[in-house]
mmCIF file of C-alpha atoms and ligand atoms in Angstrom:
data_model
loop_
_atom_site.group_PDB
_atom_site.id
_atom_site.type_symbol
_atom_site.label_atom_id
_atom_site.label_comp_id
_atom_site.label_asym_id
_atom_site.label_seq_id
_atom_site.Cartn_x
_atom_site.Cartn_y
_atom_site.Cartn_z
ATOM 1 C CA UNK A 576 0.000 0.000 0.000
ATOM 2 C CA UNK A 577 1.640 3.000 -1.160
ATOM 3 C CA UNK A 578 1.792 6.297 0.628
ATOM 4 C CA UNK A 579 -0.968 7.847 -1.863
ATOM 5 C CA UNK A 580 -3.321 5.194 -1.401
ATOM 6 C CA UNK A 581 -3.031 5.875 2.110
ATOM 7 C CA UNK A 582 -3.839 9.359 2.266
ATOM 8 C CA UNK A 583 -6.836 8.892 -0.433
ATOM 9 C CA UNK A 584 -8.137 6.073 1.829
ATOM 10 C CA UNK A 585 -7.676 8.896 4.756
ATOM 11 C CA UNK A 586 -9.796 11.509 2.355
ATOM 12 C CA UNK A 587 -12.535 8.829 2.464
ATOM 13 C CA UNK A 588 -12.504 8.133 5.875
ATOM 14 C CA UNK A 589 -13.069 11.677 6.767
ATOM 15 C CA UNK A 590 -15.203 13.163 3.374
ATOM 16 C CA UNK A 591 -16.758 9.889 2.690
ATOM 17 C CA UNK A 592 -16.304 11.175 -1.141
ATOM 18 C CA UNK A 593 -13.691 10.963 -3.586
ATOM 19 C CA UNK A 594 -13.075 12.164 -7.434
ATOM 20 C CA UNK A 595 -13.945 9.342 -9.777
ATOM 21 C CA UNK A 596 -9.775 9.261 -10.494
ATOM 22 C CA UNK A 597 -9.318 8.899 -6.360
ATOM 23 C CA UNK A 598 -11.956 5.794 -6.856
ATOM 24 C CA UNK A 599 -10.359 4.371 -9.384
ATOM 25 C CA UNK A 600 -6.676 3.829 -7.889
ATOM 26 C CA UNK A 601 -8.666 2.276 -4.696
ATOM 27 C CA UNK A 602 -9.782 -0.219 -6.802
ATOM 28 C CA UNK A 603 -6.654 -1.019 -9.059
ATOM 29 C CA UNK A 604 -3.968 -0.810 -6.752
ATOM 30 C CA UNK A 605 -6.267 -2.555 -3.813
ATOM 31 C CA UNK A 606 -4.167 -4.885 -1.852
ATOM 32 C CA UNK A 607 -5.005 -7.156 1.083
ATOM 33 C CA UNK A 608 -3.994 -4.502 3.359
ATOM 34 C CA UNK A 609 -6.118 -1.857 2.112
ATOM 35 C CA UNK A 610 -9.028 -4.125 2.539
ATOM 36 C CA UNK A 611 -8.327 -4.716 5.992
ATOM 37 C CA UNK A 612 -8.301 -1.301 6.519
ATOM 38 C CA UNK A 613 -11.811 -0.492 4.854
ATOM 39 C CA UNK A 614 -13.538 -3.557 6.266
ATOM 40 C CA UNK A 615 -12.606 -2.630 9.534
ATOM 41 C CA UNK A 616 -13.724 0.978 9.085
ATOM 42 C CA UNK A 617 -16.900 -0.395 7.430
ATOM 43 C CA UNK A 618 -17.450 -2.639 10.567
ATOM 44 C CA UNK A 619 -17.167 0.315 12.701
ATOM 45 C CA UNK A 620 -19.401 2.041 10.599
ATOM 46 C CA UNK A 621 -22.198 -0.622 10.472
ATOM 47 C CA UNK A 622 -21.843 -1.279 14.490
ATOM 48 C CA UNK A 623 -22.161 1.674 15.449
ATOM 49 C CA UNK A 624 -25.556 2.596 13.733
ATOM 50 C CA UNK A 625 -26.576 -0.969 13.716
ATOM 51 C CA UNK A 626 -24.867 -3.429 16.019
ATOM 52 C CA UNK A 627 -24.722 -6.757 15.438
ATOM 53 C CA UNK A 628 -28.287 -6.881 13.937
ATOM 54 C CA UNK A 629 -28.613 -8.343 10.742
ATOM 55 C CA UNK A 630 -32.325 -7.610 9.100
ATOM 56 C CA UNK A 631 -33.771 -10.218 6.571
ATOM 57 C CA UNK A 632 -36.220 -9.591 4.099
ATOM 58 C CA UNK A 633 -38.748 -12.318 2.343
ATOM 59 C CA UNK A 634 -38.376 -12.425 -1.852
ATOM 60 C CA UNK A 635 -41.263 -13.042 -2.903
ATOM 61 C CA UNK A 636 -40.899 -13.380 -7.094
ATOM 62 C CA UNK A 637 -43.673 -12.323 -8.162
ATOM 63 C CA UNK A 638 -43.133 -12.967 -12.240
ATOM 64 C CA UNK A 639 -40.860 -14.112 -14.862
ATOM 65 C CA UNK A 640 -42.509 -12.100 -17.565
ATOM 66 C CA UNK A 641 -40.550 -9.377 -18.835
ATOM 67 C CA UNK A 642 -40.908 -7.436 -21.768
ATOM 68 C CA UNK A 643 -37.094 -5.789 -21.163
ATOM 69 C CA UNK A 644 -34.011 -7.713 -23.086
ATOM 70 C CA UNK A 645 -31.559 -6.520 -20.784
ATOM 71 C CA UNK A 646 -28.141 -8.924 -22.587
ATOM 72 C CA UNK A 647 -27.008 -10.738 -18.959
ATOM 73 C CA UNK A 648 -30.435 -11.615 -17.728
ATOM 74 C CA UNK A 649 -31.631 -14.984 -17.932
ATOM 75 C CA UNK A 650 -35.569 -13.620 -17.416
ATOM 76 C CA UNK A 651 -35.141 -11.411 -20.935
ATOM 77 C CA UNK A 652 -37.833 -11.510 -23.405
ATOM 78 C CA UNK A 653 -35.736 -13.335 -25.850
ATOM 79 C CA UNK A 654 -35.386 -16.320 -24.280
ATOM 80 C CA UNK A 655 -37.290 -18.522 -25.451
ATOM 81 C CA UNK A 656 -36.337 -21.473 -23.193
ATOM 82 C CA UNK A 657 -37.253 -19.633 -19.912
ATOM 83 C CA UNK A 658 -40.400 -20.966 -18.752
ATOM 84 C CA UNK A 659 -42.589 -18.266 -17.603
ATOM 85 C CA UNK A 660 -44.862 -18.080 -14.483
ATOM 86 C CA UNK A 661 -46.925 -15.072 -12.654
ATOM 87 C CA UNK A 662 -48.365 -15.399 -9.264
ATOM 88 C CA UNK A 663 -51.645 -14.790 -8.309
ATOM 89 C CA UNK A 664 -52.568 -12.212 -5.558
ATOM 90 C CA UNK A 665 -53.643 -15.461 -3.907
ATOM 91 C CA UNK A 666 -50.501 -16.845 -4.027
ATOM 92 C CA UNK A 667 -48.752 -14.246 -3.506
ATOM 93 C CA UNK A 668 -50.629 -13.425 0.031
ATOM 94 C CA UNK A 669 -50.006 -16.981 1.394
ATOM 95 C CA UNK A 670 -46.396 -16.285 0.411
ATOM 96 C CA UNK A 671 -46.673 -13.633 2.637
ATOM 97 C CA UNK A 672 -48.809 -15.498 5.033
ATOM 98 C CA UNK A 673 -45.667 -18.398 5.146
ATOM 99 C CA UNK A 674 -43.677 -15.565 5.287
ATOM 100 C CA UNK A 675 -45.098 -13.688 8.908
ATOM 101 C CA UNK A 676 -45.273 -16.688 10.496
ATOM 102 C CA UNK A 677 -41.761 -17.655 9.889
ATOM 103 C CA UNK A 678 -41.073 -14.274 11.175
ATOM 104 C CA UNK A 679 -40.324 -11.548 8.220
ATOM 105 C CA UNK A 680 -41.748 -8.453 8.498
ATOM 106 C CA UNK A 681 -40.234 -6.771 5.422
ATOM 107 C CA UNK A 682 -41.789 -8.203 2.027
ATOM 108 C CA UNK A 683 -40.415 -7.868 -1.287
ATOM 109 C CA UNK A 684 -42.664 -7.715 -4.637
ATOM 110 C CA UNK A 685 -40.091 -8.454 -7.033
ATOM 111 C CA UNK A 686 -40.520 -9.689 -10.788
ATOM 112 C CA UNK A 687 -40.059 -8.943 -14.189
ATOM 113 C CA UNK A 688 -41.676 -5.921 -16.222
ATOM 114 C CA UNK A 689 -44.755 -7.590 -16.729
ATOM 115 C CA UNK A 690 -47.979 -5.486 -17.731
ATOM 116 C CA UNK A 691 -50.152 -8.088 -16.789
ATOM 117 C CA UNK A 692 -49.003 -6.565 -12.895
ATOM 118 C CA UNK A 693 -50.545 -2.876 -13.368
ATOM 119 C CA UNK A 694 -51.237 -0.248 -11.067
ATOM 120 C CA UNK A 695 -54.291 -1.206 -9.959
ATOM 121 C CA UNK A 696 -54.078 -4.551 -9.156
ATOM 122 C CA UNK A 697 -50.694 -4.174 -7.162
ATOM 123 C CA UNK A 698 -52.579 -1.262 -5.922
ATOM 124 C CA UNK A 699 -54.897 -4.108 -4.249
ATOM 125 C CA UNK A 700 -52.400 -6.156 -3.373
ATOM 126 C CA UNK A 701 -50.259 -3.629 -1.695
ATOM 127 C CA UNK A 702 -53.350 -2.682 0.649
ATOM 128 C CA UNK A 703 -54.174 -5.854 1.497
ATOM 129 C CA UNK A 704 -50.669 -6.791 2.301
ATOM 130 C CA UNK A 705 -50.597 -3.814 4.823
ATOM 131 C CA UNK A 706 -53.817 -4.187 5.967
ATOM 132 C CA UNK A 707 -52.993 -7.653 7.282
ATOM 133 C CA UNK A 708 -50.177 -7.184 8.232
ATOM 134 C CA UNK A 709 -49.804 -3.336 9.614
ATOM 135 C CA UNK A 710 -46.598 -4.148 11.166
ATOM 136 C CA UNK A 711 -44.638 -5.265 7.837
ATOM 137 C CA UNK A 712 -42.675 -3.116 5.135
ATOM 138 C CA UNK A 713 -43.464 -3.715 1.454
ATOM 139 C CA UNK A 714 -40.643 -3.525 -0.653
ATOM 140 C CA UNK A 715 -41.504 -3.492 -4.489
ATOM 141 C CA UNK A 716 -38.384 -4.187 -7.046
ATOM 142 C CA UNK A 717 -40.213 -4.507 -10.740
ATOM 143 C CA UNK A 718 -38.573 -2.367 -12.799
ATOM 144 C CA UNK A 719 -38.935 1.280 -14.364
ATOM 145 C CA UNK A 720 -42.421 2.728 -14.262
ATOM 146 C CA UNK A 721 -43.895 6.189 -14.600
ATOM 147 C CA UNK A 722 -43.794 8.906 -12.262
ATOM 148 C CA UNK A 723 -48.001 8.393 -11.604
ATOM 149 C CA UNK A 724 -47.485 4.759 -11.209
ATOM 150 C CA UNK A 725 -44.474 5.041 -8.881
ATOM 151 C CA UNK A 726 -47.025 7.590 -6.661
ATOM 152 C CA UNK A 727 -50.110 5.388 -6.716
ATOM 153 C CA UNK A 728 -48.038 2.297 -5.384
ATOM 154 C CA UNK A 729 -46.647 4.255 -2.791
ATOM 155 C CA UNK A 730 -50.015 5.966 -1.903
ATOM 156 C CA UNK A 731 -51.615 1.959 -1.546
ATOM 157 C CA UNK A 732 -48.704 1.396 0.954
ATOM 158 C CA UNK A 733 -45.602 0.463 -0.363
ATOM 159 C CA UNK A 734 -42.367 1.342 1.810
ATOM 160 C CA UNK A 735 -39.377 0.786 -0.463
ATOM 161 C CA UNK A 736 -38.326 0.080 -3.954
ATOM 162 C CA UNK A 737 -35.390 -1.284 -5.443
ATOM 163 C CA UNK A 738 -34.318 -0.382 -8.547
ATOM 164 C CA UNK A 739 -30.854 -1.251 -9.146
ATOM 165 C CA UNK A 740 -28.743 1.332 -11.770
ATOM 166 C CA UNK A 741 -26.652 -1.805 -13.178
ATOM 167 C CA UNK A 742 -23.864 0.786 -13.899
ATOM 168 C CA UNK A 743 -23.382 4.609 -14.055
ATOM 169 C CA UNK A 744 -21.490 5.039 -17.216
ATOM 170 C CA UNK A 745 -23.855 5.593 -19.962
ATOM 171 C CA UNK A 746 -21.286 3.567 -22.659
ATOM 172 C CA UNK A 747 -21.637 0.546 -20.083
ATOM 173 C CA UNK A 748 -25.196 0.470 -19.919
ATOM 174 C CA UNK A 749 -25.347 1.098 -23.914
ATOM 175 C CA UNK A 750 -23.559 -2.257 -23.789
ATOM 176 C CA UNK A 751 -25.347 -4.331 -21.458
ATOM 177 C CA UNK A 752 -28.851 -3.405 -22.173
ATOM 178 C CA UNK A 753 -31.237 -2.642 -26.125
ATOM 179 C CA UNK A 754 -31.232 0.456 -27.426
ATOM 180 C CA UNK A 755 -34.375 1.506 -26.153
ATOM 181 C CA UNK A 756 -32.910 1.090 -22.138
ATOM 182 C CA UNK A 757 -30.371 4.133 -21.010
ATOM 183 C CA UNK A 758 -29.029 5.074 -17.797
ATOM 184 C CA UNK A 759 -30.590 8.302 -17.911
ATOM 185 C CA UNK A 760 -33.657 6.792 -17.905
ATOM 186 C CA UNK A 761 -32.311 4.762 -15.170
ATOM 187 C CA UNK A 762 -31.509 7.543 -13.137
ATOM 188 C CA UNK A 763 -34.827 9.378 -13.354
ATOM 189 C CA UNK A 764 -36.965 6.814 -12.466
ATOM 190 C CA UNK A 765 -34.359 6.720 -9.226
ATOM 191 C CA UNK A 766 -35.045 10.158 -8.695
ATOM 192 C CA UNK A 767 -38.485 9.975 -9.111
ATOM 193 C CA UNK A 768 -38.644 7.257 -6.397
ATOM 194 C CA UNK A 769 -36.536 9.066 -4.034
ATOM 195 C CA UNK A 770 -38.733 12.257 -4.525
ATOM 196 C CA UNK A 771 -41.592 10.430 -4.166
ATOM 197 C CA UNK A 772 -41.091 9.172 -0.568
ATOM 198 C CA UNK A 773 -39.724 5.505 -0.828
ATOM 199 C CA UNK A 774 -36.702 4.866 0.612
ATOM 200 C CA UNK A 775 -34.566 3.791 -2.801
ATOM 201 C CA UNK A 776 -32.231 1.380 -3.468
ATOM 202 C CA UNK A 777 -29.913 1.201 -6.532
ATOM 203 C CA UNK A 778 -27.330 -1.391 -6.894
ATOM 204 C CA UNK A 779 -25.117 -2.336 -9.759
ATOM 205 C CA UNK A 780 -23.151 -5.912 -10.945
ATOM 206 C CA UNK A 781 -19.653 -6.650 -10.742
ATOM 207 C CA UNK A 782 -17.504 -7.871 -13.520
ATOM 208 C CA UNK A 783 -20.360 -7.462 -15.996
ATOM 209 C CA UNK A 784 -19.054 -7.783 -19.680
ATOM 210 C CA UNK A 785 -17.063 -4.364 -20.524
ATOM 211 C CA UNK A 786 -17.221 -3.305 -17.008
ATOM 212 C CA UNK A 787 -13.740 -1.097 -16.452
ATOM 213 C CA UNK A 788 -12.589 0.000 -12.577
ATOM 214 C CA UNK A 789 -13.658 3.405 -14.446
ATOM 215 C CA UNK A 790 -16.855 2.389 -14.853
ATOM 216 C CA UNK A 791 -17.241 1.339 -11.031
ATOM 217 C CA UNK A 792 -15.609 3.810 -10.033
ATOM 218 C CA UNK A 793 -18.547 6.043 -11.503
ATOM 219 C CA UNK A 794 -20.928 3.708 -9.770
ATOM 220 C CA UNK A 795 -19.358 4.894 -6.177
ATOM 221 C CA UNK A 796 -19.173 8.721 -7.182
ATOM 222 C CA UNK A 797 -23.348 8.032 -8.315
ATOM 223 C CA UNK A 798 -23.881 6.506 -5.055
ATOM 224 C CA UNK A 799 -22.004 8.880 -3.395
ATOM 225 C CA UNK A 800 -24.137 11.994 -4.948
ATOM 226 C CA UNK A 801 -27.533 9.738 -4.914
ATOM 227 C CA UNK A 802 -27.491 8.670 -1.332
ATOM 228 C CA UNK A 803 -29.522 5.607 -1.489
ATOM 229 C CA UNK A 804 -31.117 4.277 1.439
ATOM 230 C CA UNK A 805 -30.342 0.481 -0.225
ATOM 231 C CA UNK A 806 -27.629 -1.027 -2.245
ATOM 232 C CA UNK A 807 -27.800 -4.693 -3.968
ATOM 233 C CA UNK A 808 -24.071 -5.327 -5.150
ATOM 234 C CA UNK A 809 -23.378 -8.723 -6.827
ATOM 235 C CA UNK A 810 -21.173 -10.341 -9.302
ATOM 236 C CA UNK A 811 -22.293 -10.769 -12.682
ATOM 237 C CA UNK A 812 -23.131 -14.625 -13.582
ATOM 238 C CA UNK A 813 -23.514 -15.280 -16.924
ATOM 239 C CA UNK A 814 -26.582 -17.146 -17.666
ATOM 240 C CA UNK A 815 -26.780 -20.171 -20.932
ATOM 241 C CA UNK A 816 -29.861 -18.502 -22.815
ATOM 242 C CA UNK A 817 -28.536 -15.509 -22.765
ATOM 243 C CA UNK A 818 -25.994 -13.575 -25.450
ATOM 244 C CA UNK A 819 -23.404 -13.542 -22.759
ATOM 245 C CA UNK A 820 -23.257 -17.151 -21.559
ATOM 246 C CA UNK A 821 -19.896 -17.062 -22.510
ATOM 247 C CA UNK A 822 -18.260 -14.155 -20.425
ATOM 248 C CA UNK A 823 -16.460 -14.703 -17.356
ATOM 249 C CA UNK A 824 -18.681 -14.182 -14.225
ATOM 250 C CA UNK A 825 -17.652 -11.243 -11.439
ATOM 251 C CA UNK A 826 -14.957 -11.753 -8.751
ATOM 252 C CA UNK A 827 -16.776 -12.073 -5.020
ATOM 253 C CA UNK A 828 -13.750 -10.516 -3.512
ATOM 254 C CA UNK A 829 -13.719 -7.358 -5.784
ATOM 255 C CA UNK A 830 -17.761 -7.467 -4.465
ATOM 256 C CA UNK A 831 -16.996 -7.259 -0.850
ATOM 257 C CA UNK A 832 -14.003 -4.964 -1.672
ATOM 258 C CA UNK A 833 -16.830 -2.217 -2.729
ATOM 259 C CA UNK A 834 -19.431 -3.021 -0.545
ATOM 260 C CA UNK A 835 -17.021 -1.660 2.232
ATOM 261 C CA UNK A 836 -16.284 1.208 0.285
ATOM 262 C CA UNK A 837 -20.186 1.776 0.116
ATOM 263 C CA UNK A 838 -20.727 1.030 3.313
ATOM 264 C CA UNK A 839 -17.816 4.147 4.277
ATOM 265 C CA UNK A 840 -19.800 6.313 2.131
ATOM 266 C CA UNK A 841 -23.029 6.019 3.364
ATOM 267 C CA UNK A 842 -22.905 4.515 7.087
ATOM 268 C CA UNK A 843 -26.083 4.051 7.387
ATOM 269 C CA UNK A 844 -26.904 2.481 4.043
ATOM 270 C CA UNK A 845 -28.298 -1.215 4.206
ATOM 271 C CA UNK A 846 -26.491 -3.622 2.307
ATOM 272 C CA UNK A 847 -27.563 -7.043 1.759
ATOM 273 C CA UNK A 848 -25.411 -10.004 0.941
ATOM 274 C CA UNK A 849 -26.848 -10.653 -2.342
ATOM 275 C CA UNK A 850 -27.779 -14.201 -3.386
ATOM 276 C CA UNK A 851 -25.672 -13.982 -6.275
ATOM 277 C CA UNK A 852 -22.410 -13.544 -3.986
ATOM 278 C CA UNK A 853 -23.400 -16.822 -2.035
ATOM 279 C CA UNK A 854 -24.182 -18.361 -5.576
ATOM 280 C CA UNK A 855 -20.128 -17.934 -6.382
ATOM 281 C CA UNK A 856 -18.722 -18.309 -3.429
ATOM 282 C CA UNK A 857 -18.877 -21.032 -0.601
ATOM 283 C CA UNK A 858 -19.063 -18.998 2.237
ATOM 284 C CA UNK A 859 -20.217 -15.507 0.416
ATOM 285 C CA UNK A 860 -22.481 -14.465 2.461
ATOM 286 C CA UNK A 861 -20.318 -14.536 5.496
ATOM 287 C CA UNK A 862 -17.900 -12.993 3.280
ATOM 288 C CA UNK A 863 -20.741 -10.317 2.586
ATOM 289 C CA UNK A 864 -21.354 -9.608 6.225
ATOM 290 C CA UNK A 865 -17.682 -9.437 7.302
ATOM 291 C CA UNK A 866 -17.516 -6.504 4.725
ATOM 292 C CA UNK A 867 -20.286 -4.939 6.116
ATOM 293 C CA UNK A 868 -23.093 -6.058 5.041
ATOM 294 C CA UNK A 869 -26.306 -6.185 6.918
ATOM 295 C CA UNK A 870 -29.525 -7.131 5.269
ATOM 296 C CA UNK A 871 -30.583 -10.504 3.572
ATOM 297 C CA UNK A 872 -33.257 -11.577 1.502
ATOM 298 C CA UNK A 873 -34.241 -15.605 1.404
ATOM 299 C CA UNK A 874 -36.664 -16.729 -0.901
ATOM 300 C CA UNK A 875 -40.465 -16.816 0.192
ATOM 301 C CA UNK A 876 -41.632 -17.820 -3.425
ATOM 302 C CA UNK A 877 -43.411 -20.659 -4.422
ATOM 303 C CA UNK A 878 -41.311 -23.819 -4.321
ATOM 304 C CA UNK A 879 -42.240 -24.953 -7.607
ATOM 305 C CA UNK A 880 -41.750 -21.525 -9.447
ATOM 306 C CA UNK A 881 -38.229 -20.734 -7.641
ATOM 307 C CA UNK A 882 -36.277 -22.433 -10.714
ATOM 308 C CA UNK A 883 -37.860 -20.581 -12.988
ATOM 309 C CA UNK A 884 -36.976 -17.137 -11.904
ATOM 310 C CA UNK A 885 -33.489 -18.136 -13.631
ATOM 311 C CA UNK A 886 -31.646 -14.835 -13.670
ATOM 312 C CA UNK A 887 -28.498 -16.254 -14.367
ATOM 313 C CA UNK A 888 -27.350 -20.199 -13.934
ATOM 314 C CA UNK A 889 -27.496 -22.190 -10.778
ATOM 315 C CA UNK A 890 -29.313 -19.280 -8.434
ATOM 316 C CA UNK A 891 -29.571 -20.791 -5.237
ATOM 317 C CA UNK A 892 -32.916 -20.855 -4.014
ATOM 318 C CA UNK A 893 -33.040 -23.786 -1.416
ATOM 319 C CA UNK A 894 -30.881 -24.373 2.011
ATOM 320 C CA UNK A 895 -29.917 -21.122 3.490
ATOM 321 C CA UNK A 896 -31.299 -19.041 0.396
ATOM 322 C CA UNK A 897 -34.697 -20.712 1.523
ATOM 323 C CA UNK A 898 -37.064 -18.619 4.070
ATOM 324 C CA UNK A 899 -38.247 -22.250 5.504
ATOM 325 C CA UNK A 900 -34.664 -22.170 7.005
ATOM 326 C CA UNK A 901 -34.892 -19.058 8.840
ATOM 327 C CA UNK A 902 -33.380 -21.128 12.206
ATOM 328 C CA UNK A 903 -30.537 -22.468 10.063
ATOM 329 C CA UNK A 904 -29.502 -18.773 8.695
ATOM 330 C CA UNK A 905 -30.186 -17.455 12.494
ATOM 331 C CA UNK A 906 -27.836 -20.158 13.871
ATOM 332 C CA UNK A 907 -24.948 -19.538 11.446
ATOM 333 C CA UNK A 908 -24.972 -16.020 11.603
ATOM 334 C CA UNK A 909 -24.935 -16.435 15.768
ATOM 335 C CA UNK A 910 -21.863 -18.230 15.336
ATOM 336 C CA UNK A 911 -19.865 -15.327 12.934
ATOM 337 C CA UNK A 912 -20.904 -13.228 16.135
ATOM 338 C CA UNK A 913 -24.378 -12.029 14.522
ATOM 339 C CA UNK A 914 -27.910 -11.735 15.230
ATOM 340 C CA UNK A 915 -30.891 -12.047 12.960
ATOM 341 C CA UNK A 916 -33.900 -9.439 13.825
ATOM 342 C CA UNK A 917 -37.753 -10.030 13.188
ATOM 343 C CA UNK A 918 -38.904 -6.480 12.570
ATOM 344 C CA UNK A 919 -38.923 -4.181 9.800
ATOM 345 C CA UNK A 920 -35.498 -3.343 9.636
ATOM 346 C CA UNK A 921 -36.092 0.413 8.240
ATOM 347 C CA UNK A 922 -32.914 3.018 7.782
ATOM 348 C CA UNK A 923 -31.652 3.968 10.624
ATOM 349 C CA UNK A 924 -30.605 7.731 9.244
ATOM 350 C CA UNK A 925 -28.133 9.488 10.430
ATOM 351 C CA UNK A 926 -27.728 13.016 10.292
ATOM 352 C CA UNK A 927 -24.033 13.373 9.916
ATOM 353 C CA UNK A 928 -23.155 11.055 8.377
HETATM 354 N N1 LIG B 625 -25.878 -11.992 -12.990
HETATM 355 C C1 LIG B 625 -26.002 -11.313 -11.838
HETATM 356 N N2 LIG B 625 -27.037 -10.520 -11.549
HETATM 357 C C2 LIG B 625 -28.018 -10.430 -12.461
HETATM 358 N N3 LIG B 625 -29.145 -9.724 -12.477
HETATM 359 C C3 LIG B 625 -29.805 -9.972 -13.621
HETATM 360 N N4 LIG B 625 -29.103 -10.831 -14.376
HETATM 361 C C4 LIG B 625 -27.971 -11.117 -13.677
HETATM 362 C C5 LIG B 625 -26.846 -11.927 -13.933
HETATM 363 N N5 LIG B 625 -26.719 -12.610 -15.073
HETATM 364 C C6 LIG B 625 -29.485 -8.780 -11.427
HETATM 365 C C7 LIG B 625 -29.661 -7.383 -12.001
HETATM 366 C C8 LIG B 625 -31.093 -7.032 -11.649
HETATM 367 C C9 LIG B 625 -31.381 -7.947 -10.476
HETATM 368 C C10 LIG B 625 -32.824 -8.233 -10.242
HETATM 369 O O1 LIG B 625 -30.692 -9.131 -10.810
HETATM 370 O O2 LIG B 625 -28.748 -6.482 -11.355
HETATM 371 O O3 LIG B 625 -31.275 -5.684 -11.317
#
């Protein structure tokens, strides 16, 4: 670790923000003892606003229907081998039902842009949802919608949405995702969440095809300047029905490596340990959690439907993934010195940050 790195790492410690360029050499001249430095900082960060708590959320997928072609994802309307499936409200409420029980009191809508969910029936489901179950947070994650439609859903109830950016440089995105998809687009709709009262999460991959340390380094300086409330950071897998089942997939290291830096950013940000991390790696979700991260999100859906929400190859969906194992995730995340928390698990803001 050179002297330079040292004294940028120092700017970020007490600024918690950085020129794209100051990003940048963090990431390609990281070594193991930078790391140690930010994950301890992170640590700090989290247990200081959080504790030990770790909050869970219940994934509830609601469709594989999507009328987007984004290139990495396995759910894209091209593919013609994905078998696709929608819930039905019913269904969808005993997920939920499963779900309180088990002990989850955050929800999360998530699915594919499918017009078959419009405003007003999610509008109906989001009501009933919070009228049985006052004390819960719904999260929605379905895509980009208008401004009206992003109001209505959060006038029927809905707490949070996640809407991840992918990646803040507009020549990425141009690459990953059809010519009618731009981050600028992107970015509104994340604006127009934020405005409209959710808390907001963006999120990008890591190693995605094309993806330069410049690129992610833009990702931090647009977190930095968006100040989400949530970030989902994950490698890229590549998916076999898709036109980049060839690339290589993301590095889980380089993943924790920035969700520390996020986490020095913005303290209070929640941070799950993304299911596509513990799809990679053996023990990623520790991994995850010893970088700072504090949220995770096992699957509530259907067990016959989980396979088909393919977004890239082998997504785990069963053991630890699996809500039904809530005590097995609660005992191994007592034993890394952690403890799982049944309630809402909303931002805990802080002020100065
Ligand atoms: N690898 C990793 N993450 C993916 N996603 C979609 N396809 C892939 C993939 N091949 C992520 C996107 C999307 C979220 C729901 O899943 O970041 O926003």
């Amino acid at each position: 670790m050179t002297d330079e790195i040292r004294k940028i790492t120092e700017k970020l410690i007490r600024r918690r923000a950085l020129t794209v360029a100051e990003y940048e050499r963090l990431l390609t001249e990281r070594d193991a003892e930078l790391y140690e430095i930010l994950k301890a900082e992170a640590i700090r960060l989290r247990h200081r606003i959080y504790g030990n708590k770790i909050f869970i959320r219940g994934l509830i997928e609601i469709s594989s229907f999507c009328k987007n072609d984004c290139f990495y994802c396995g759910i894209r309307r091209s593919n013609s081998n994905c078998e696709r499936y929608r819930l039905t409200p019913e269904e969808i409420l005993s997920c939920c039902e499963n779900g309180y029980t088990l002990g989850f009191r955050t929800f999360v809508l998530q699915g594919g842009e499918d017009a078959f969910f419009g405003d007003d029936l999610l509008c109906e489901l989001i009501k009933t949802i919070k009228e049985k179950y006052p004390d819960c947070a719904v999260t929605l994650s379905l895509g980009e919608r208008s401004e009206d439609s992003y109001k209505r859903l959060f006038e029927a109830g809905a707490d949070r949405y996640l809407l991840r950016h992918e990646t803040a440089d507009n020549g990425h995105y141009a690459r990953l995702h059809p010519e009618n998809m731009s981050f600028e687009n992107r970015k509104n709709c994340l604006e127009v969440l934020k405005k409209t009262g959710y808390q907001t999460g963006c999120g990008m991959m890591v190693g995605s095809p094309f993806q330069t340390y410049k690129a992610l380094a833009q990702d931090l300086k647009f977190i930095e300047e968006f100040q989400p409330d949530m970030c989902g950071i994950g490698p890229f897998i590549s998916h076999k029905y898709t036109p980049f089942k060839s690339e290589k997939n993301g590095d889980a290291e380089l993943t924790c490596f920035l969700l520390a830096l996020v986490r020095i950013i913005k303290p209070d940000i929640l941070l799950p340990a993304t299911t596509a991390l513990g799809t990679i790696a053996e023990n990623g979700r520790k991994q995850a959690i010893e970088a700072s991260a504090n949220v995770v999100m096992p699957n509530l859906s259907p067990l016959d439907v989980r396979s088909k929400y393919s977004l890239y190859d082998n997504k785990l969906h069963s053991g630890s993934e699996s809500a039904d194992n809530l005590n097995s995730l609660k005992k191994a995340m007592k034993e890394i010195g952690y403890e799982i928390v049944c309630d809402r698990g909303d931002i805990i803001k802080q002020k100065e940050n």
